[in-house]
PDB file of C-alpha atoms and ligand atoms in Angstrom:
ATOM      1  CA  MET O   1      53.276  65.872 -26.312  1.00 81.00           C
ATOM      2  CA  LEU O   2      50.146  63.689 -25.822  1.00 89.00           C
ATOM      3  CA  ASN O   3      50.639  60.570 -23.852  1.00 93.00           C
ATOM      4  CA  LEU O   4      48.267  57.700 -24.871  1.00 94.00           C
ATOM      5  CA  ARG O   5      47.042  55.568 -21.933  1.00 94.00           C
ATOM      6  CA  LEU O   6      48.267  52.134 -23.381  1.00 92.00           C
ATOM      7  CA  ASN O   7      47.124  50.378 -20.184  1.00 91.00           C
ATOM      8  CA  ALA O   8      43.700  51.657 -20.212  1.00 93.00           C
ATOM      9  CA  GLY O   9      40.720  49.322 -20.660  1.00 93.00           C
ATOM     10  CA  ASN O  10      40.838  45.560 -20.663  1.00 88.00           C
ATOM     11  CA  VAL O  11      44.490  45.265 -21.879  1.00 87.00           C
ATOM     12  CA  GLN O  12      46.683  42.598 -20.274  1.00 82.00           C
ATOM     13  CA  ASN O  13      49.872  43.889 -21.924  1.00 91.00           C
ATOM     14  CA  PRO O  14      50.393  47.321 -23.511  1.00 92.00           C
ATOM     15  CA  ASN O  15      52.544  45.823 -26.220  1.00 95.00           C
ATOM     16  CA  VAL O  16      49.317  44.337 -27.583  1.00 96.00           C
ATOM     17  CA  HIS O  17      48.726  47.771 -29.284  1.00 96.00           C
ATOM     18  CA  LYS O  18      51.703  46.956 -31.648  1.00 97.00           C
ATOM     19  CA  ILE O  19      49.818  44.013 -33.002  1.00 98.00           C
ATOM     20  CA  GLY O  20      47.134  44.313 -35.846  1.00 98.00           C
ATOM     21  CA  ILE O  21      44.664  41.610 -36.703  1.00 98.00           C
ATOM     22  CA  ILE O  22      43.195  41.755 -40.208  1.00 99.00           C
ATOM     23  CA  ALA O  23      40.696  39.522 -42.007  1.00 99.00           C
ATOM     24  CA  LEU O  24      41.166  38.029 -45.533  1.00 98.00           C
ATOM     25  CA  GLY O  25      38.488  36.046 -47.229  1.00 98.00           C
ATOM     26  CA  SER O  26      36.511  36.278 -50.556  1.00 98.00           C
ATOM     27  CA  HIS O  27      33.482  38.629 -50.994  1.00 98.00           C
ATOM     28  CA  LEU O  28      32.447  37.486 -54.532  1.00 98.00           C
ATOM     29  CA  GLU O  29      32.332  33.692 -54.512  1.00 98.00           C
ATOM     30  CA  ASN O  30      29.275  31.302 -55.029  1.00 98.00           C
ATOM     31  CA  HIS O  31      28.581  29.070 -51.957  1.00 98.00           C
ATOM     32  CA  GLY O  32      25.385  27.294 -53.031  1.00 98.00           C
ATOM     33  CA  PRO O  33      21.939  28.710 -52.500  1.00 98.00           C
ATOM     34  CA  ALA O  34      21.999  28.724 -48.681  1.00 98.00           C
ATOM     35  CA  LEU O  35      25.081  31.004 -48.193  1.00 98.00           C
ATOM     36  CA  PRO O  36      25.875  34.477 -49.318  1.00 98.00           C
ATOM     37  CA  ILE O  37      28.735  35.157 -51.867  1.00 98.00           C
ATOM     38  CA  ASP O  38      30.850  36.958 -49.126  1.00 98.00           C
ATOM     39  CA  THR O  39      30.659  34.039 -46.682  1.00 98.00           C
ATOM     40  CA  ASP O  40      34.325  33.624 -46.476  1.00 98.00           C
ATOM     41  CA  ALA O  41      35.108  37.354 -45.785  1.00 98.00           C
ATOM     42  CA  LYS O  42      32.286  37.437 -43.017  1.00 98.00           C
ATOM     43  CA  ILE O  43      33.575  34.313 -41.311  1.00 98.00           C
ATOM     44  CA  ALA O  44      37.217  35.670 -41.360  1.00 99.00           C
ATOM     45  CA  SER O  45      36.056  39.075 -40.146  1.00 99.00           C
ATOM     46  CA  TYR O  46      34.067  37.510 -37.221  1.00 99.00           C
ATOM     47  CA  ILE O  47      37.094  35.534 -36.138  1.00 99.00           C
ATOM     48  CA  ALA O  48      39.573  38.552 -36.523  1.00 99.00           C
ATOM     49  CA  PHE O  49      37.222  40.960 -34.786  1.00 98.00           C
ATOM     50  CA  ASN O  50      36.520  38.715 -31.796  1.00 98.00           C
ATOM     51  CA  ALA O  51      40.189  37.858 -31.384  1.00 98.00           C
ATOM     52  CA  ALA O  52      40.924  41.587 -31.317  1.00 97.00           C
ATOM     53  CA  LEU O  53      38.222  42.151 -28.696  1.00 97.00           C
ATOM     54  CA  GLU O  54      39.558  39.335 -26.460  1.00 96.00           C
ATOM     55  CA  SER O  55      43.177  40.169 -26.876  1.00 96.00           C
ATOM     56  CA  GLY O  56      43.137  43.958 -27.008  1.00 96.00           C
ATOM     57  CA  ALA O  57      45.202  43.896 -30.310  1.00 97.00           C
ATOM     58  CA  LYS O  58      44.074  46.417 -33.064  1.00 97.00           C
ATOM     59  CA  PHE O  59      41.304  45.252 -35.452  1.00 98.00           C
ATOM     60  CA  LEU O  60      42.287  46.352 -39.044  1.00 98.00           C
ATOM     61  CA  GLY O  61      39.184  45.301 -40.800  1.00 98.00           C
ATOM     62  CA  VAL O  62      39.063  43.235 -43.964  1.00 98.00           C
ATOM     63  CA  ILE O  63      41.194  43.023 -47.203  1.00 98.00           C
ATOM     64  CA  TYR O  64      38.877  43.230 -50.256  1.00 98.00           C
ATOM     65  CA  PRO O  65      40.305  41.092 -53.106  1.00 98.00           C
ATOM     66  CA  ALA O  66      40.884  37.358 -52.920  1.00 98.00           C
ATOM     67  CA  HIS O  67      42.936  35.038 -54.893  1.00 98.00           C
ATOM     68  CA  GLU O  68      41.788  31.552 -56.394  1.00 98.00           C
ATOM     69  CA  ILE O  69      43.705  28.872 -58.291  1.00 97.00           C
ATOM     70  CA  LYS O  70      42.917  28.643 -62.036  1.00 97.00           C
ATOM     71  CA  GLU O  71      41.294  25.308 -61.880  1.00 98.00           C
ATOM     72  CA  ILE O  72      38.430  26.698 -59.606  1.00 98.00           C
ATOM     73  CA  ASN O  73      35.989  29.291 -61.160  1.00 97.00           C
ATOM     74  CA  HIS O  74      33.161  29.957 -58.661  1.00 97.00           C
ATOM     75  CA  GLY O  75      33.743  33.737 -58.141  1.00 98.00           C
ATOM     76  CA  ILE O  76      35.628  36.801 -58.975  1.00 98.00           C
ATOM     77  CA  HIS O  77      39.188  36.659 -57.931  1.00 98.00           C
ATOM     78  CA  VAL O  78      42.555  38.437 -58.543  1.00 98.00           C
ATOM     79  CA  SER O  79      46.125  37.266 -59.304  1.00 98.00           C
ATOM     80  CA  LEU O  80      48.451  36.312 -56.451  1.00 98.00           C
ATOM     81  CA  GLU O  81      50.520  39.481 -57.478  1.00 98.00           C
ATOM     82  CA  ASP O  82      47.539  41.879 -57.211  1.00 98.00           C
ATOM     83  CA  LEU O  83      46.402  40.277 -53.834  1.00 98.00           C
ATOM     84  CA  SER O  84      50.052  40.695 -52.465  1.00 98.00           C
ATOM     85  CA  ASN O  85      50.240  44.355 -53.629  1.00 98.00           C
ATOM     86  CA  GLU O  86      46.894  45.139 -51.952  1.00 98.00           C
ATOM     87  CA  ILE O  87      47.976  43.571 -48.758  1.00 98.00           C
ATOM     88  CA  ILE O  88      51.256  45.501 -48.737  1.00 98.00           C
ATOM     89  CA  LYS O  89      49.346  48.818 -49.463  1.00 98.00           C
ATOM     90  CA  VAL O  90      46.873  48.168 -46.600  1.00 98.00           C
ATOM     91  CA  LEU O  91      49.443  47.050 -44.112  1.00 98.00           C
ATOM     92  CA  LYS O  92      51.773  49.980 -44.892  1.00 98.00           C
ATOM     93  CA  SER O  93      48.840  52.406 -44.153  1.00 98.00           C
ATOM     94  CA  ALA O  94      48.066  50.597 -40.820  1.00 98.00           C
ATOM     95  CA  LYS O  95      51.722  50.809 -39.777  1.00 98.00           C
ATOM     96  CA  ASN O  96      52.000  54.405 -40.769  1.00 98.00           C
ATOM     97  CA  TYR O  97      48.725  55.553 -38.931  1.00 98.00           C
ATOM     98  CA  LEU O  98      48.800  53.175 -35.978  1.00 97.00           C
ATOM     99  CA  GLY O  99      52.434  52.438 -35.337  1.00 96.00           C
ATOM    100  CA  ILE O 100      51.779  48.645 -35.449  1.00 97.00           C
ATOM    101  CA  SER O 101      54.893  46.526 -35.911  1.00 96.00           C
ATOM    102  CA  SER O 102      53.408  43.056 -36.461  1.00 98.00           C
ATOM    103  CA  VAL O 103      50.226  41.579 -38.049  1.00 98.00           C
ATOM    104  CA  ILE O 104      48.180  38.524 -37.941  1.00 98.00           C
ATOM    105  CA  ILE O 105      46.200  37.821 -41.204  1.00 99.00           C
ATOM    106  CA  VAL O 106      43.104  35.717 -40.599  1.00 99.00           C
ATOM    107  CA  ASN O 107      42.418  33.811 -43.834  1.00 98.00           C
ATOM    108  CA  GLY O 108      38.896  32.413 -44.428  1.00 98.00           C
ATOM    109  CA  HIS O 109      39.218  31.334 -48.057  1.00 98.00           C
ATOM    110  CA  GLY O 110      40.986  28.238 -49.302  1.00 97.00           C
ATOM    111  CA  GLY O 111      41.900  29.923 -52.512  1.00 98.00           C
ATOM    112  CA  ASN O 112      44.148  32.487 -50.740  1.00 98.00           C
ATOM    113  CA  LEU O 113      46.372  29.740 -49.353  1.00 97.00           C
ATOM    114  CA  PRO O 114      49.116  30.239 -51.994  1.00 97.00           C
ATOM    115  CA  ILE O 115      49.689  33.795 -50.464  1.00 98.00           C
ATOM    116  CA  VAL O 116      51.954  32.059 -48.058  1.00 98.00           C
ATOM    117  CA  THR O 117      54.674  32.054 -50.774  1.00 98.00           C
ATOM    118  CA  CYS O 118      54.583  35.959 -50.822  1.00 98.00           C
ATOM    119  CA  LEU O 119      54.809  36.497 -47.151  1.00 98.00           C
ATOM    120  CA  TYR O 120      58.526  36.972 -47.080  1.00 98.00           C
ATOM    121  CA  ASP O 121      58.248  39.840 -49.740  1.00 98.00           C
ATOM    122  CA  ILE O 122      55.339  41.374 -47.968  1.00 98.00           C
ATOM    123  CA  GLU O 123      57.357  41.400 -44.643  1.00 98.00           C
ATOM    124  CA  GLU O 124      60.346  42.942 -46.612  1.00 98.00           C
ATOM    125  CA  GLU O 125      58.113  45.570 -48.240  1.00 98.00           C
ATOM    126  CA  THR O 126      56.270  46.574 -44.983  1.00 98.00           C
ATOM    127  CA  ASP O 127      58.967  45.863 -42.417  1.00 98.00           C
ATOM    128  CA  LEU O 128      56.236  44.090 -40.353  1.00 98.00           C
ATOM    129  CA  LEU O 129      56.341  40.631 -38.816  1.00 97.00           C
ATOM    130  CA  ILE O 130      53.373  38.690 -40.316  1.00 98.00           C
ATOM    131  CA  THR O 131      51.571  35.651 -39.237  1.00 98.00           C
ATOM    132  CA  LEU O 132      49.099  34.017 -41.687  1.00 98.00           C
ATOM    133  CA  ASN O 133      46.402  31.950 -39.809  1.00 98.00           C
ATOM    134  CA  SER O 134      44.281  29.754 -41.963  1.00 98.00           C
ATOM    135  CA  LYS O 135      43.055  27.631 -39.064  1.00 98.00           C
ATOM    136  CA  ILE O 136      39.329  27.854 -40.123  1.00 98.00           C
ATOM    137  CA  ILE O 137      40.297  26.538 -43.560  1.00 98.00           C
ATOM    138  CA  GLU O 138      41.854  23.610 -41.889  1.00 97.00           C
ATOM    139  CA  SER O 139      38.766  22.666 -39.707  1.00 98.00           C
ATOM    140  CA  GLU O 140      35.667  23.826 -41.653  1.00 98.00           C
ATOM    141  CA  GLY O 141      35.478  21.008 -44.213  1.00 98.00           C
ATOM    142  CA  PRO O 142      33.962  21.248 -47.750  1.00 98.00           C
ATOM    143  CA  HIS O 143      33.400  24.416 -49.532  1.00 98.00           C
ATOM    144  CA  GLY O 144      29.684  25.412 -48.788  1.00 98.00           C
ATOM    145  CA  GLY O 145      29.438  22.282 -46.592  1.00 98.00           C
ATOM    146  CA  SER O 146      28.231  21.653 -43.002  1.00 98.00           C
ATOM    147  CA  GLY O 147      31.167  23.732 -41.352  1.00 98.00           C
ATOM    148  CA  GLU O 148      30.406  26.843 -43.197  1.00 98.00           C
ATOM    149  CA  LEU O 149      26.630  26.384 -43.139  1.00 98.00           C
ATOM    150  CA  SER O 150      26.782  25.897 -39.258  1.00 99.00           C
ATOM    151  CA  MET O 151      29.071  28.885 -38.826  1.00 99.00           C
ATOM    152  CA  ALA O 152      26.673  30.904 -41.080  1.00 98.00           C
ATOM    153  CA  LYS O 153      23.864  29.854 -38.699  1.00 98.00           C
ATOM    154  CA  VAL O 154      25.807  31.417 -35.805  1.00 98.00           C
ATOM    155  CA  LEU O 155      26.546  34.631 -37.809  1.00 98.00           C
ATOM    156  CA  GLY O 156      22.822  34.845 -38.976  1.00 98.00           C
ATOM    157  CA  ILE O 157      23.737  34.880 -42.717  1.00 98.00           C
ATOM    158  CA  ILE O 158      22.262  31.530 -43.728  1.00 98.00           C
ATOM    159  CA  ASP O 159      19.071  31.011 -45.789  1.00 98.00           C
ATOM    160  CA  GLU O 160      17.864  27.875 -44.002  1.00 98.00           C
ATOM    161  CA  SER O 161      15.032  27.375 -46.480  1.00 98.00           C
ATOM    162  CA  GLU O 162      17.546  26.655 -49.206  1.00 98.00           C
ATOM    163  CA  VAL O 163      19.787  24.069 -47.183  1.00 98.00           C
ATOM    164  CA  LYS O 164      17.634  21.252 -48.738  1.00 98.00           C
ATOM    165  CA  ASN O 165      18.872  22.369 -52.164  1.00 98.00           C
ATOM    166  CA  GLN O 166      22.507  22.921 -51.118  1.00 98.00           C
ATOM    167  CA  THR O 167      23.641  19.539 -52.520  1.00 98.00           C
ATOM    168  CA  ASN O 168      21.732  19.890 -55.792  1.00 98.00           C
ATOM    169  CA  LEU O 169      25.134  19.639 -57.405  1.00 98.00           C
ATOM    170  CA  SER O 170      23.769  19.809 -61.086  1.00 98.00           C
ATOM    171  CA  LYS O 171      22.669  23.399 -60.196  1.00 98.00           C
ATOM    172  CA  TYR O 172      25.322  24.197 -57.436  1.00 98.00           C
ATOM    173  CA  GLY O 173      28.412  22.344 -58.512  1.00 98.00           C
ATOM    174  CA  GLU O 174      30.573  24.602 -56.511  1.00 98.00           C
ATOM    175  CA  VAL O 175      29.479  22.944 -53.227  1.00 98.00           C
ATOM    176  CA  GLY O 176      32.368  20.712 -52.149  1.00 98.00           C
ATOM    177  CA  LEU O 177      34.188  22.128 -55.311  1.00 98.00           C
ATOM    178  CA  SER O 178      32.424  19.029 -56.839  1.00 98.00           C
ATOM    179  CA  MET O 179      32.367  20.389 -60.408  1.00 98.00           C
ATOM    180  CA  PHE O 180      35.975  21.342 -60.655  1.00 98.00           C
ATOM    181  CA  THR O 181      37.459  18.031 -62.019  1.00 98.00           C
ATOM    182  CA  GLN O 182      41.041  19.275 -62.528  1.00 98.00           C
ATOM    183  CA  ALA O 183      41.273  20.724 -59.072  1.00 98.00           C
ATOM    184  CA  ARG O 184      39.935  17.427 -57.607  1.00 98.00           C
ATOM    185  CA  LEU O 185      42.546  15.459 -59.517  1.00 98.00           C
ATOM    186  CA  ASN O 186      45.365  17.894 -58.377  1.00 98.00           C
ATOM    187  CA  ASP O 187      44.493  18.166 -54.672  1.00 97.00           C
ATOM    188  CA  PRO O 188      43.458  15.019 -52.601  1.00 98.00           C
ATOM    189  CA  LYS O 189      41.956  17.342 -50.011  1.00 96.00           C
ATOM    190  CA  ILE O 190      39.562  18.775 -52.556  1.00 97.00           C
ATOM    191  CA  GLU O 191      38.754  15.370 -53.857  1.00 98.00           C
ATOM    192  CA  GLU O 192      38.086  14.246 -50.280  1.00 98.00           C
ATOM    193  CA  SER O 193      35.720  17.255 -49.672  1.00 98.00           C
ATOM    194  CA  ALA O 194      33.798  16.554 -52.887  1.00 98.00           C
ATOM    195  CA  ILE O 195      33.231  12.903 -51.950  1.00 98.00           C
ATOM    196  CA  ASP O 196      32.295  13.969 -48.349  1.00 98.00           C
ATOM    197  CA  ILE O 197      29.483  16.082 -49.805  1.00 98.00           C
ATOM    198  CA  GLN O 198      28.294  13.365 -52.204  1.00 97.00           C
ATOM    199  CA  GLU O 199      28.379  10.628 -49.475  1.00 98.00           C
ATOM    200  CA  ASN O 200      27.275  12.525 -46.455  1.00 98.00           C
ATOM    201  CA  GLY O 201      25.313  15.584 -47.767  1.00 98.00           C
ATOM    202  CA  VAL O 202      25.184  18.599 -45.364  1.00 98.00           C
ATOM    203  CA  TYR O 203      23.552  19.644 -42.025  1.00 98.00           C
ATOM    204  CA  VAL O 204      23.257  22.775 -40.017  1.00 98.00           C
ATOM    205  CA  ASP O 205      24.424  22.540 -36.337  1.00 98.00           C
ATOM    206  CA  GLU O 206      24.696  25.930 -34.328  1.00 98.00           C
ATOM    207  CA  VAL O 207      26.701  24.192 -31.557  1.00 98.00           C
ATOM    208  CA  TYR O 208      29.203  22.847 -34.130  1.00 98.00           C
ATOM    209  CA  GLY O 209      29.366  26.260 -35.748  1.00 98.00           C
ATOM    210  CA  ASN O 210      30.192  27.938 -32.414  1.00 98.00           C
ATOM    211  CA  GLU O 211      32.932  25.256 -31.753  1.00 98.00           C
ATOM    212  CA  LEU O 212      34.516  25.989 -35.097  1.00 98.00           C
ATOM    213  CA  LEU O 213      34.420  29.678 -34.590  1.00 98.00           C
ATOM    214  CA  LYS O 214      35.859  29.459 -31.054  1.00 98.00           C
ATOM    215  CA  LEU O 215      38.631  27.127 -32.091  1.00 98.00           C
ATOM    216  CA  ALA O 216      39.660  29.657 -34.865  1.00 98.00           C
ATOM    217  CA  ILE O 217      39.496  32.578 -32.453  1.00 98.00           C
ATOM    218  CA  ASN O 218      41.622  30.724 -29.831  1.00 98.00           C
ATOM    219  CA  SER O 219      44.116  29.929 -32.578  1.00 98.00           C
ATOM    220  CA  VAL O 220      44.393  33.628 -33.427  1.00 98.00           C
ATOM    221  CA  LEU O 221      44.774  34.439 -29.612  1.00 98.00           C
ATOM    222  CA  LEU O 222      47.661  31.875 -29.484  1.00 98.00           C
ATOM    223  CA  ASP O 223      49.380  33.772 -32.425  1.00 98.00           C
ATOM    224  CA  VAL O 224      48.852  37.018 -30.418  1.00 97.00           C
ATOM    225  CA  GLU O 225      50.680  35.411 -27.413  1.00 97.00           C
ATOM    226  CA  LYS O 226      53.498  34.141 -29.670  1.00 97.00           C
ATOM    227  CA  GLN O 227      53.997  37.552 -31.337  1.00 97.00           C
ATOM    228  CA  LEU O 228      54.058  39.193 -27.783  1.00 96.00           C
ATOM    229  CA  ASP O 229      56.582  36.514 -26.620  1.00 93.00           C
ATOM    230  CA  SER O 230      58.885  36.506 -29.440  1.00 87.00           C
ATOM    231  CA  HIS O 231      58.655  40.066 -30.716  1.00 78.00           C
ATOM    232  CA  TYR O 232      58.109  42.147 -27.608  1.00 76.00           C
ATOM    233  CA  GLY O 233      59.594  40.046 -24.852  1.00 73.00           C
ATOM    234  CA  TYR O 234      56.247  39.504 -23.185  1.00 61.00           C
TER     235      TYR O 234
HETATM  236  N1  LIG D 301      38.064  27.725 -52.504  1.00 63.55           N
HETATM  237  C1  LIG D 301      39.139  26.789 -52.414  1.00 63.55           C
HETATM  238  N2  LIG D 301      40.158  27.023 -53.204  1.00 63.55           N
HETATM  239  C2  LIG D 301      41.171  26.198 -52.965  1.00 63.55           C
HETATM  240  O1  LIG D 301      42.279  26.388 -53.744  1.00 63.55           O
HETATM  241  C3  LIG D 301      41.144  25.130 -52.091  1.00 63.55           C
HETATM  242  N3  LIG D 301      42.245  24.303 -51.863  1.00 63.55           N
HETATM  243  C4  LIG D 301      40.037  25.048 -51.370  1.00 63.55           C
HETATM  244  N4  LIG D 301      39.924  24.094 -50.377  1.00 63.55           N
HETATM  245  C5  LIG D 301      38.657  23.364 -49.978  1.00 63.55           C
HETATM  246  O2  LIG D 301      37.581  24.271 -49.938  1.00 63.55           O
HETATM  247  C6  LIG D 301      37.367  24.696 -48.500  1.00 63.55           C
HETATM  248  C7  LIG D 301      37.449  26.189 -48.519  1.00 63.55           C
HETATM  249  O3  LIG D 301      36.400  26.771 -49.259  1.00 63.55           O
HETATM  250  P1  LIG D 301      36.392  28.280 -48.982  1.00 63.55           P
HETATM  251  O4  LIG D 301      37.702  28.837 -49.572  1.00 63.55           O
HETATM  252  O5  LIG D 301      36.306  28.510 -47.570  1.00 63.55           O
HETATM  253  O6  LIG D 301      35.214  28.732 -49.809  1.00 63.55           O
HETATM  254  C8  LIG D 301      38.447  24.105 -47.847  1.00 63.55           C
HETATM  255  O7  LIG D 301      37.994  23.647 -46.501  1.00 63.55           O
HETATM  256  C9  LIG D 301      38.812  22.869 -48.574  1.00 63.55           C
HETATM  257  O8  LIG D 301      38.016  21.895 -48.489  1.00 63.55           O
HETATM  258  N5  LIG D 301      38.941  25.870 -51.451  1.00 63.55           N
HETATM  259 FE1  FE2 D 302      33.954  29.306 -48.299  1.00 63.55          FE
END
């Protein structure tokens, strides 16, 4: 019988091998001319991967599909049911092959927020403890705004020559979700982000981008500690 050396490497607590960290974003969504369509997936993956490196938890990659509310049409998205079924499929596979018993989902796309209503069913179906971490959505500000631009500068995925055109809202109305009138009427936070873009424009600041990413990574590290404490008796 092979004994795996669970304490090998930079691992504070062998129970960390029972925890998986997986990214969830959007790969097919317009973010203005300065940012790639998979900005959300890349930001979420960067946060998830670095949190896995720092904590020793298992990095499970990224989930492909994403959801979006019907009032916002700036990309290709799936129904909440389809996203939930895909998450169940991927997490069952991770549990089967890696023996994990809890997961932290790092969400980088605002349109996925309703998945929180499916978490109980996903936990039941997979028999996994699941934490949804959307910290970066809470702190990044408007869609395609200065927060995402600054993080994209850190990740090296920005086209800086196009930043001057990012707020040409007649062409790139998805920035700040400005063109989605009903979504702005329904959600004061979306309305606030659209006004922010119109009143303040956008800027790129690498220091700010690093601070946003570090804040999000530290938030995931705290979730790892909470899972170790509550689920594995730290
Ligand atoms: N894309 C999106 N869909 C929703 O349903 C939302 N409530 C929001 N929220 C706003 O957009 C920002 C996130 O944009 P990304 O999802 O990262 O592209 C978020 O900060 C809110 O301002 N967004
Ligand atoms: Fe985004």
